[in-house]
XYZ file of C-alpha atoms in Angstrom:
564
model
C -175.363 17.555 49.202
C -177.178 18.056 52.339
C -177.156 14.363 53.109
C -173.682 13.805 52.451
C -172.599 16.271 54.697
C -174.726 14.431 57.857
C -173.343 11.386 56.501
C -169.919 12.454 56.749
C -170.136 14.493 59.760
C -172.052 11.137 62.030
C -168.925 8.846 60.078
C -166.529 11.438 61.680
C -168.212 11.951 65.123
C -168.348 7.516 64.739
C -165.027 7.145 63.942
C -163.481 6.607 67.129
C -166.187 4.080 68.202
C -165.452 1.911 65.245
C -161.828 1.882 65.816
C -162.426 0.542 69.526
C -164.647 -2.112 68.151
C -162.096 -3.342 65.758
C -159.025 -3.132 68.692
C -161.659 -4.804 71.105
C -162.840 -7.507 67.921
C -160.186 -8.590 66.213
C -160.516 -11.981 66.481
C -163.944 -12.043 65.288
C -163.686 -8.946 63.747
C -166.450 -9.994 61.052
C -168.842 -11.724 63.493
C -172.691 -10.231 62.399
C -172.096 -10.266 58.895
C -172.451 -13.762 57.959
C -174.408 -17.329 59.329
C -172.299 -20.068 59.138
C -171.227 -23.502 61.001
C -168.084 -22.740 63.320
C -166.272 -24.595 65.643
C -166.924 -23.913 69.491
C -164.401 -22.409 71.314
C -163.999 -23.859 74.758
C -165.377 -20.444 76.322
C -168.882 -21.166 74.670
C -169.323 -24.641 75.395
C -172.424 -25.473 77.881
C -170.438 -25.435 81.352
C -172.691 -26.042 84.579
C -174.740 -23.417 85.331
C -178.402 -22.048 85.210
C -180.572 -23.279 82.839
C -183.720 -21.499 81.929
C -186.400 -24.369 81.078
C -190.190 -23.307 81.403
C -191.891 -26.190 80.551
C -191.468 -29.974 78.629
C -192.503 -29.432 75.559
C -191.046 -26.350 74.414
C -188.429 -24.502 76.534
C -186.648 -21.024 76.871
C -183.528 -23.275 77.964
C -180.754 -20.610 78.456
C -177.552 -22.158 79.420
C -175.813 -19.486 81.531
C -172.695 -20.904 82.789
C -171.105 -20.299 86.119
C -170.123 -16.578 87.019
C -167.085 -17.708 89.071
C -163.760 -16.104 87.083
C -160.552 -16.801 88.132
C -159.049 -15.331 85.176
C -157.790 -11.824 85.889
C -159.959 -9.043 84.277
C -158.067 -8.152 80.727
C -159.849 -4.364 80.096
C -161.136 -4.046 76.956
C -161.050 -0.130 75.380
C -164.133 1.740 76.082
C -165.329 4.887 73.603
C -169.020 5.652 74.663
C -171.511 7.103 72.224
C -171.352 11.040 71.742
C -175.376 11.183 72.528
C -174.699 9.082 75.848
C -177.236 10.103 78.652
C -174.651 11.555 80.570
C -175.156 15.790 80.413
C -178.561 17.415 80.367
C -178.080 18.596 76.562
C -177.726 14.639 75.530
C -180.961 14.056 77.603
C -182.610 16.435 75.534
C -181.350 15.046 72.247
C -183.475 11.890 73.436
C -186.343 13.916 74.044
C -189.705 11.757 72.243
C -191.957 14.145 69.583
C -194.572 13.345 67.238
C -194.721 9.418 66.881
C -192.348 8.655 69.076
C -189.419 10.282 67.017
C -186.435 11.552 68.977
C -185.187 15.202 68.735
C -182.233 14.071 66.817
C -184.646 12.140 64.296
C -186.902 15.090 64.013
C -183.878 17.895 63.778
C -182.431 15.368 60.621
C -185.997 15.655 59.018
C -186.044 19.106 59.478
C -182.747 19.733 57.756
C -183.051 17.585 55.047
C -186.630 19.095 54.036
C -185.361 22.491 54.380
C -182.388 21.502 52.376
C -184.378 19.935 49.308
C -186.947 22.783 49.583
C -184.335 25.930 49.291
C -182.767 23.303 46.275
C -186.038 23.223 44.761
C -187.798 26.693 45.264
C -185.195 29.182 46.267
C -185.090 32.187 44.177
C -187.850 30.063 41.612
C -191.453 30.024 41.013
C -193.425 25.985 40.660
C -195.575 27.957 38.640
C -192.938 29.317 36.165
C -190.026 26.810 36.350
C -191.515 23.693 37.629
C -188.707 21.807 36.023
C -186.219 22.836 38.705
C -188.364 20.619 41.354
C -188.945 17.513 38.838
C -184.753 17.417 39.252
C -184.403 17.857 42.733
C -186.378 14.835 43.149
C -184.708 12.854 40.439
C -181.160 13.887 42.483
C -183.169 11.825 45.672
C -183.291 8.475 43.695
C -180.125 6.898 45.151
C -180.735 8.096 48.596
C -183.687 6.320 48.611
C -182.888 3.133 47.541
C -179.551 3.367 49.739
C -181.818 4.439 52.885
C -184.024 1.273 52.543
C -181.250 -1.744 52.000
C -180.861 -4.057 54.430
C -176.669 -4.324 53.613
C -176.767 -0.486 54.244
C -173.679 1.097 53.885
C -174.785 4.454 55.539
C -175.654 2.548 58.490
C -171.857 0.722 58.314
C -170.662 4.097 58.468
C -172.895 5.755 61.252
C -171.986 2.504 63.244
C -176.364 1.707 62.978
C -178.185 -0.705 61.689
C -180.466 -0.529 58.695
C -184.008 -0.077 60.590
C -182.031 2.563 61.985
C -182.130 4.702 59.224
C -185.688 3.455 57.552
C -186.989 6.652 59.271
C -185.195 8.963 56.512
C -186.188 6.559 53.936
C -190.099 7.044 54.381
C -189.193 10.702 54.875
C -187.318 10.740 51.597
C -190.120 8.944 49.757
C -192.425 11.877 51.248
C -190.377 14.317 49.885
C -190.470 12.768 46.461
C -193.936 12.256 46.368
C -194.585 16.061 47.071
C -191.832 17.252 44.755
C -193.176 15.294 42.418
C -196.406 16.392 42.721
C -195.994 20.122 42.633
C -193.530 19.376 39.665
C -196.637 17.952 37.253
C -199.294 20.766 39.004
C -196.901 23.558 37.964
C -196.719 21.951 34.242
C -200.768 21.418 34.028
C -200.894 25.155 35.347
C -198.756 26.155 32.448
C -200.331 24.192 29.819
C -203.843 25.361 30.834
C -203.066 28.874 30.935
C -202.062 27.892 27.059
C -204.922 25.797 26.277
C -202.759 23.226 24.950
C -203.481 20.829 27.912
C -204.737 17.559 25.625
C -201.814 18.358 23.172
C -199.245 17.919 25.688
C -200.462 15.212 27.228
C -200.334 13.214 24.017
C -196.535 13.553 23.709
C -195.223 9.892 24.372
C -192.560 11.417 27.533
C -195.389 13.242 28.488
C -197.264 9.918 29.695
C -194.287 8.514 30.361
C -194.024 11.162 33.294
C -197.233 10.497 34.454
C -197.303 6.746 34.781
C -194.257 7.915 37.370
C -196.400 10.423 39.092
C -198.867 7.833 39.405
C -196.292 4.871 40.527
C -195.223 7.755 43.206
C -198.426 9.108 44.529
C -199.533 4.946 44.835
C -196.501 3.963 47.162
C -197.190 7.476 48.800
C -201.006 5.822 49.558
C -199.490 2.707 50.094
C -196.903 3.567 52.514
C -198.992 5.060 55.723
C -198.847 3.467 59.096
C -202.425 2.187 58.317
C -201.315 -0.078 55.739
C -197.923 -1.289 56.634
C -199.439 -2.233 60.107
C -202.547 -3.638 58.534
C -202.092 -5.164 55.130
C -198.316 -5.462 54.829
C -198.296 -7.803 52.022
C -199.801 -5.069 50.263
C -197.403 -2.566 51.091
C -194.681 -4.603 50.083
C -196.381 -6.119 46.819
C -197.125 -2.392 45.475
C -193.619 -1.021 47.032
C -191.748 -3.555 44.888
C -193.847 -2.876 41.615
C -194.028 0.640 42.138
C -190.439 1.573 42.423
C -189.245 -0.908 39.300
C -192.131 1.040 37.072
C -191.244 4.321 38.147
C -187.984 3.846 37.350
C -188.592 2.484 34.065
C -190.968 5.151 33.578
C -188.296 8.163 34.784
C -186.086 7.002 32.345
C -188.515 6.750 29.064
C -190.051 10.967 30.658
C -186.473 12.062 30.344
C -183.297 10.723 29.151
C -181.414 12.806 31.995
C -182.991 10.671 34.810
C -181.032 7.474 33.293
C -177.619 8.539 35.559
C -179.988 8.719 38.742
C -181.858 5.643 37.941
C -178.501 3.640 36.987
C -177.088 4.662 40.251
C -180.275 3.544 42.277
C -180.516 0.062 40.295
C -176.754 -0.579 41.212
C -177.463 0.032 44.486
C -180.732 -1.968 44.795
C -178.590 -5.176 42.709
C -175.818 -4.964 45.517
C -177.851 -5.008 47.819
C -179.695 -8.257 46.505
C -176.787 -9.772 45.718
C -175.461 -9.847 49.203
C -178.805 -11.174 50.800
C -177.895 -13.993 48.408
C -174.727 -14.408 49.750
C -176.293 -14.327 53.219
C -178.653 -16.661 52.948
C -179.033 -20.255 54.302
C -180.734 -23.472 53.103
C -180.801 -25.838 56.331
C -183.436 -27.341 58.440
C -184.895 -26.565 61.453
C -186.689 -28.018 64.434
C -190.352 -26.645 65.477
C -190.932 -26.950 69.380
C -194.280 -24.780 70.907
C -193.716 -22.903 74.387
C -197.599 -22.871 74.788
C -197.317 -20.480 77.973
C -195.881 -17.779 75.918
C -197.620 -19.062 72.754
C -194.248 -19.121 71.058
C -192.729 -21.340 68.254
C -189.458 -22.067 69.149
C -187.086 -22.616 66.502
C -184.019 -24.514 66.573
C -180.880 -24.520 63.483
C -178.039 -25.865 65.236
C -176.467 -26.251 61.699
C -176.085 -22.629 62.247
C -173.674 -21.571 65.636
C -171.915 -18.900 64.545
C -171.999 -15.581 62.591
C -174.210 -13.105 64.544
C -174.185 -10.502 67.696
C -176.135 -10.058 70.223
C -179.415 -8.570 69.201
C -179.011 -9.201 65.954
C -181.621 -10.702 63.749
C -182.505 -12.732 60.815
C -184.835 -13.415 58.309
C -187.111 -16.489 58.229
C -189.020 -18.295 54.967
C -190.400 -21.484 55.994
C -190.565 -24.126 53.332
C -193.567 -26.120 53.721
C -196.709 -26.787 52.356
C -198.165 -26.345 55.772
C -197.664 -22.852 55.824
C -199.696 -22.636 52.294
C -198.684 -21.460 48.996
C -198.247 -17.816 49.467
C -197.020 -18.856 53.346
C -193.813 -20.247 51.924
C -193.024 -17.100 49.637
C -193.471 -14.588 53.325
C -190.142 -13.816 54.869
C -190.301 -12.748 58.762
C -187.571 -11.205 61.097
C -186.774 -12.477 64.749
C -184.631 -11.930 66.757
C -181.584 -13.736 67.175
C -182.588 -15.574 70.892
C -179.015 -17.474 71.578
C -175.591 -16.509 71.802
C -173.038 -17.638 69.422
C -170.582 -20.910 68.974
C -172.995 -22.546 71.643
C -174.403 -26.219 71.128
C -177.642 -25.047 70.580
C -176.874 -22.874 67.576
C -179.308 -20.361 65.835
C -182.506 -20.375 68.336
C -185.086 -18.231 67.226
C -189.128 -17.128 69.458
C -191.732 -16.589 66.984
C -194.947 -14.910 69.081
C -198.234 -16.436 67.431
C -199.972 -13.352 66.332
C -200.599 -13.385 62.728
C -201.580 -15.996 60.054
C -198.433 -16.533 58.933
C -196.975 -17.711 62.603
C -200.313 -18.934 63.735
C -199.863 -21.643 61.050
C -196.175 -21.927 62.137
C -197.156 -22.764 65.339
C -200.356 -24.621 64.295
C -197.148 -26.831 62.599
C -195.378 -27.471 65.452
C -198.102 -28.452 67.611
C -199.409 -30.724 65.009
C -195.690 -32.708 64.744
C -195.484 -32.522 68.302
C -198.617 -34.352 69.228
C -197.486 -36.826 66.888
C -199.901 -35.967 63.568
C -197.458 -35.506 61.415
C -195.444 -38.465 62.176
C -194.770 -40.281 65.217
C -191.673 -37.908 66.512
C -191.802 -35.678 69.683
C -190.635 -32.334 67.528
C -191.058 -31.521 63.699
C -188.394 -30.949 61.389
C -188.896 -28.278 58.712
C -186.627 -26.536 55.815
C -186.484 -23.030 56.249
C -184.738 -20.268 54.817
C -182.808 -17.988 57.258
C -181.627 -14.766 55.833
C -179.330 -12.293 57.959
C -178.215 -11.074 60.115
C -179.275 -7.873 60.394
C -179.245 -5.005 62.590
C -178.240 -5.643 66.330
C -176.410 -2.596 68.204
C -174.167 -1.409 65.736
C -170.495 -0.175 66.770
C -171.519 -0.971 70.459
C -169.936 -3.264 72.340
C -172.018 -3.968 75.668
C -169.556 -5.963 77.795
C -167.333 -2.687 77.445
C -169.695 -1.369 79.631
C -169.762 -1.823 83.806
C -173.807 -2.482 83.718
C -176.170 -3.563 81.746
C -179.996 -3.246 81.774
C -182.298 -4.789 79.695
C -186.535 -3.754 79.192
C -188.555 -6.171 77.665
C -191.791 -6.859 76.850
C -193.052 -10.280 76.133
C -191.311 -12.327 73.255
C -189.321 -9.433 73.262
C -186.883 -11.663 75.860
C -185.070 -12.884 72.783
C -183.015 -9.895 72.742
C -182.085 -10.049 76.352
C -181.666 -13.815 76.166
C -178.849 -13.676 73.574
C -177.390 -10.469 75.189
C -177.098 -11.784 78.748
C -175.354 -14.613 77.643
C -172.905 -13.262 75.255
C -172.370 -11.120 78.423
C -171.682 -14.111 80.257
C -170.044 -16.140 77.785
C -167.121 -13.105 77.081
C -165.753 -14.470 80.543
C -162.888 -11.922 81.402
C -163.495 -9.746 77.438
C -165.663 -8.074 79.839
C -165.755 -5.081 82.519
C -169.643 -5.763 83.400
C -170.258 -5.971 86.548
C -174.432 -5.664 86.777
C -176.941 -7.549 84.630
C -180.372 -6.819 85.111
C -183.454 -7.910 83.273
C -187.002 -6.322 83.184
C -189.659 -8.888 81.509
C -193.589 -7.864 81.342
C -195.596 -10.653 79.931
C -199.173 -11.741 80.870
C -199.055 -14.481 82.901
C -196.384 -15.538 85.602
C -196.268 -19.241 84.813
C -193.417 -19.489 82.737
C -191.145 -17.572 85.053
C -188.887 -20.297 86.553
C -186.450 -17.807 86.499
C -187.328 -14.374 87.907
C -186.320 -12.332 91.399
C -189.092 -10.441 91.611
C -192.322 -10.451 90.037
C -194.877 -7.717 89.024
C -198.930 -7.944 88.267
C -200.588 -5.191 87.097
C -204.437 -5.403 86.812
C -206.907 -7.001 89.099
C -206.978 -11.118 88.875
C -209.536 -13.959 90.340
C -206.302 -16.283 89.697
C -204.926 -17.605 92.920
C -201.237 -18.067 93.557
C -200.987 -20.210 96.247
C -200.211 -23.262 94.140
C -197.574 -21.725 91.837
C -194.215 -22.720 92.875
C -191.541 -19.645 92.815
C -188.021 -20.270 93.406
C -186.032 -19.177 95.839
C -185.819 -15.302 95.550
C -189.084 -14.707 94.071
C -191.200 -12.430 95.164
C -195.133 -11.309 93.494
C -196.419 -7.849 94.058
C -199.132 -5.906 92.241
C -198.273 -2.901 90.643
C -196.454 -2.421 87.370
C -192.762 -1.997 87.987
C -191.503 1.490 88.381
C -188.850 1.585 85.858
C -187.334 4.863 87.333
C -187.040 2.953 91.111
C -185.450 -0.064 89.081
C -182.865 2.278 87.515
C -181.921 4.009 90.501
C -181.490 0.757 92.124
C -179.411 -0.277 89.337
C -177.227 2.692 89.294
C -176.643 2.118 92.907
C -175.381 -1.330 92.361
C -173.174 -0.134 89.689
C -171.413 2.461 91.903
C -171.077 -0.072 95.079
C -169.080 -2.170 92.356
C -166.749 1.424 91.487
C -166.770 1.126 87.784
C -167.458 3.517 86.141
C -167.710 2.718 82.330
C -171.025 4.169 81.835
C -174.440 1.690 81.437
C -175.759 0.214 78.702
C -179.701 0.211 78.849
C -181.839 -1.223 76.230
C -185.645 -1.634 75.464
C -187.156 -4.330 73.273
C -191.030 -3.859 73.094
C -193.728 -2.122 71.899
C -193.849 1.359 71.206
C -195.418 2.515 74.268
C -192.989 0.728 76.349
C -189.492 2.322 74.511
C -191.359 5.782 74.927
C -191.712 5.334 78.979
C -188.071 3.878 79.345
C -187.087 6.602 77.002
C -188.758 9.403 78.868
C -187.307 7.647 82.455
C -183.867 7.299 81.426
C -183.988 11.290 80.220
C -185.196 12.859 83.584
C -182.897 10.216 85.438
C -180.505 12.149 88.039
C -178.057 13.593 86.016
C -176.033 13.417 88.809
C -176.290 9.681 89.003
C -175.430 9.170 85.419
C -171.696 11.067 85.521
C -171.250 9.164 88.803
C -171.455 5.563 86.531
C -169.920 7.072 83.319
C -173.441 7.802 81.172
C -176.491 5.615 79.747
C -175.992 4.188 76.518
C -179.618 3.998 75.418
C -180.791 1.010 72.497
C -184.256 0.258 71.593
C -185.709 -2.515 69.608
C -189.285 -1.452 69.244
C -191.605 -3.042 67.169
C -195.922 -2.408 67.261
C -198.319 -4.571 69.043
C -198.695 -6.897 65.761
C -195.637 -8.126 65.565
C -194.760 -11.700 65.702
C -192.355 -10.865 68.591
C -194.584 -9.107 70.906
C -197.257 -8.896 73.844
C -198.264 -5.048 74.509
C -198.018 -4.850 78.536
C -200.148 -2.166 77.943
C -202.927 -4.444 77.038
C -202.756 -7.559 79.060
C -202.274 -8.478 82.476
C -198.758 -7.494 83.337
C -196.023 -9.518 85.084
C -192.315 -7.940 85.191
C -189.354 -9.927 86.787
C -185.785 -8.523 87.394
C -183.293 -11.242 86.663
C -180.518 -10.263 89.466
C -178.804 -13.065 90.177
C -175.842 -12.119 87.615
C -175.379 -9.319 89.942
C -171.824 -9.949 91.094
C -167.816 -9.211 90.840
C -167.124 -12.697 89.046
C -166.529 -11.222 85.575
C-alpha cells in the first residue's frame, strides 16, 4: 500500500508537468517511444552552419545550423519541476548520502522499509508467526518486476525514466531477500524446538520453499556493486534464471503465491512484448574516432523516434564480435538529434571486450581488411529508446548547461542540437557545454580549454580556433555557473535553467554538491535549476573518469546569443 500511495502522490505532484508537455508536444506528441524512418521536416534539414568534424576517419560531425531567427519567438508553456533548485529546502532535497543517493532517494528507502517492516513484524513475533513475513514478501513480487522494466509504467507516471527508478528495485529485492530469510529462520527455529526438523523438510512444499530461498539469497549474492560492475554477464545470466525458478518455485511452496506470481509474469510478458515491438533490424556503418577511441555508429535508416538524451539498445550481428558477442546487448546514448540526414548516430567508448572488438571491427574495415571500402557495414540490432529526461522539456527553459565527461558528449551533442533545431519552439537563450576528456586534440570546437595534471606535451603546434584559450587547472564548475547565471539574467528571462551532468559518478556528485550551495539568490533571480544526471561508473562503454586521466574541459559558448 505504501508504494501506491508515493506512486500516486509523485503522479499528482507530476501532473501538471505532463499536461505542459502534451500542450507544448502535440505534434510529436509520441516522439521517444518508438525508432522509425520519418520524413524531414524542413526545420531539421542540414542548413549552413557549424560543423563539428575532429578528424578524417571518424568524426563527431555535428551539424548546428545558423542561430540567426527571424521568426518571432512563439512561447511555449513552462511548469518547472517541484524539486527545482530554486529555495534552500529543494537544495537540501538534492543533498548526496551514502553512494551517492540523494535525500529524496534515501527518505523513499526509508519509508518503504519502515512500511514493509511494521507490515511484517508489528504486533508479531518471526519466532512465533513467521508466516506473516513469508506474505509480506510474496505481496512485493509485482513491485519488483514493475520497478525493473524498461517500458516502466511507474516511471510514465512520475514523468522518469526507467533507470530512474532501478534504485527501488535493488532496494525491493533487498527487502525480499531479508524477509525471506527471517521467514525460513523463524520456521527452522520452530521445527527444532520440536525436533521434527528432517520431517519437515521432507514435505514436497517444504523444498519447494527452499529452492526459492535459495534462488533469492543467490540473486541477493549476485546483485552487489562488485559483481554488476565486474562480471555483469553473470549478474544478468543468474538474475534471469533466478527470478523464473523462484517463481516457479513460490508457486509449487504455496498455492496462495500463484495471484502474486501471475501478476509479476504479466508484467514481465508486457514488458517483453513491447521491446519486441521496439526493436529494429537495419544496418549500420562502423567509423573509429581514434582520438577519443570511439566507434562511431551510423543508422540513417533510423531519423526519427527519440528525444534528446534518450538512449537505445545495441546487439551487433557479426561473427566478428564472437559467438556470445552477438547475443550482448549495450546501451548508448542517443548522439544526434532527430529527422536529421544523418539519422540514429550512436559513440561507443572502447573499454570492454565487447566494444574493444567493436572497434577492433571498424578499424579492420576501415583499413581496408575486410574488403576494399573506406567504412564497414554491419547488421545490428537497436532496441529503444529508453530513458532521456522524462516530462522535461529543455528548450522551455531560458538556459541550458550541460557537464560532461568524455564520451559522455553524446548527451550534450543530441541536446544542443535539438535545442537548436526547435528554431522559435524555444525560449533558450544560453547554451553552454562543459567537456573533460584526456587529451585536447580532438577539440576543434571548444572556447576555452582546461588541463589538469602536469604534461611534457608541448602545445605550440596544436592549432586552436579562434576563441580558444588552454589553461591548467580543472574548471571550477561553481565560477562556470555563476558565469552562466549571469549571462542568463543580462538576456532577462527568467524561465529557470536546465543543468545536466553526464559522467561518472564522481563527477554528478561535484556538480550535484555545486549546484546545491549555488547562491540561492541567483537561482530565484533566473527562475530555479532544473538538475538531470546521466551517470554511469568508470567501466562503462560511454565513459573516461576525469578523475583519472589528464583532464581537458572546454565551454562551448558560441550559442550564447538572442537568435532563438
Amino acid at each position: 500500500m505504501f508504494i501506491l500511495v508515493i506512486i500516486f502522490v509523485f503522479s499528482v505532484l507530476n501532473a501538471p508537468r505532463t499536461l505542459v508537455y502534451i500542450a507544448n508536444n502535440r505534434s510529436d506528441l509520441f516522439q521517444g517511444y518508438l525508432l522509425r524512418s520519418g520524413t524531414q521536416s524542413g526545420t531539421h534539414r542540414s542548413p549552413p552552419g557549424v560543423t563539428l568534424q575532429p578528424t578524417e576517419k571518424g568524426s563527431l560531425e555535428s551539424t548546428i545550423p545558423s542561430l540567426e531567427s527571424t521568426t518571432a519567438l512563439k512561447q511555449p508553456w513552462h511548469f518547472p519541476m517541484h524539486f527545482s533548485l530554486r529555495h534552500p529546502a529543494a537544495s537540501f532535497m538534492q543533498y548526496r548520502v551514502l553512494e551517492n543517493y540523494t535525500a529524496v532517494q534515501v527518505l523513499l528507502m526509508a519509508g518503504y522499509t519502515a512500511a514493509v517492516f511494521y507490515a511484517a513484524f508489528y504486533g508479531s513475533n518471526p519466532f512465533t508467526d513467521p508466516s506473516r513475513s513469508g506474505w509480506v514478501i510474496a505481496s512485493q513480487i509485482p513491485f519488483v518486476y514493475a520497478l525493473a522494466t524498461k517500458n516502466n509504467l511507474i516511471g510514465l507516471l512520475v514523468g522518469v525514466g526507467y533507470e530512474k527508478l532501478n534504485f527501488l528495485h535493488r532496494h525491493v529485492g533487498r527487502l525480499m531477500v531479508i524477509g525471506a530469510n527471517v521467514h525460513a529462520i523463524g520456521y527452522i527455529y520452530q521445527w527444532s524446538l520440536a525436533g521434527d526438523v528432517s520431517q519437515q523438510i521432507s514435505q514436497p512444499y517444504i523444498r519447494w520453499g527452499i529452492v526459492t530461498l535459495v534462488c533469492l539469497d543467490l540473486l541477493g549474492f549476485f546483485s552487489i556493486r562488485y559483481v554488476r560492475t565486474k562480471t555483469y554477464n553473470l549478474f544478468f545470466g543468474t538474475h534471469v534464471v533466478g527470478l523464473i525458478v523462484a517463481l516457479v518455485a513460490a508457486c509449487y511452496h504455496q498455492q496462495a503465491c500463484v495471484p502474486y506470481v501471475i501478476a509479476g509474469s504479466v508484467v514481465y510478458g508486457l514488458d517483453h512484448i513491447i521491446r519486441a515491438i521496439k526493436t529494429r533490424f537495419t544496418t549500420a556503418t562502423l567509423r573509429t574516432i581514434p582520438e577519443l577511441g570511439l566507434t562511431q555508429v551510423d543508422i540513417p535508416s533510423l531519423n526519427t523516434g527519440w528525444r534528446a538524451g534518450q538512449h537505445v539498445r545495441l546487439r551487433v550481428l557479426s561473427a566478428a564480435m564472437g559467438l556470445w558477442g552477438m547475443t550482448e546487448v549495450h546501451p548508448f546514448t542517443v548522439a544526434s538529434a532527430t529527422n536529421t540526414e544523418e539519422g540514429l548516430v550512436l559513440m561507443c567508448k572502447n573499454t570492454g571486450n565487447w566494444t574493444g572488438k567493436l572497434y577492433e571491427m571498424a578499424q579492420a574495415t576501415a583499413s581496408g581488411e575486410q574488403g576494399q571500402k573506406p567504412e564497414g557495414r554491419v547488421k545490428v540490432m537497436v532496441e529503444g529508446p529508453y530513458g532521456g529526461v522524462g516530462d522535461i522539456t529543455i528548450p522551455n527553459y531560458s538556459g541550458a548547461m550541460f557537464i560532461i565527461g568524455g564520451s559522455g558528449v553524446t548527451f550534450a551533442l543530441s541536446a544542443v542540437q535539438d535545442l537548436v533545431l526547435a528554431g522559435d519552439r524555444s525560449r533558450t537563450r544560453v547554451i553552454e557545454v562543459i567537456w573533460s576528456i584526456p587529451d585536447p586534440v580532438p577539440i576543434d570546437f571548444a572556447s576555452q580549454v582546461f588541463y589538469t595534471r602536469s604534461t611534457t606535451r608541448s602545445f605550440e603546434g596544436l592549432l586552436l580556433p579562434p576563441g580558444i584559450t588552454l589553461a591548467p587547472g580543472r574548471p571550477d564548475i561553481g565560477k562556470l555557473l555563476d558565469r552562466f547565471a549571469t549571462s542568463m539574467m543580462g538576456k532577462g528571462d527568467a524561465h529557470g535553467a536546465f543543468v545536466a551532468v553526464c559522467g561518472p559518478t564522481s563527477l554528478a556528485k561535484d556538480v550535484a554538491h555545486t549546484l546545491r550551495v549555488f547562491d540561492v539568490n541567483s537561482k530565484k533571480a533566473i527562475g530555479g535549476i532544473q538538475f538531470h544526471e546521466e551517470c554511469v561508473c568508470s567501466t562503462s562503454p560511454r565513459i573516461i573518469n576525469p578523475r583519472l586521466t589528464n583532464k581537458f574541459s572546454c565551454s562551448l559558448e558560441s550559442l550564447d546569443g538572442d537568435c532563438f
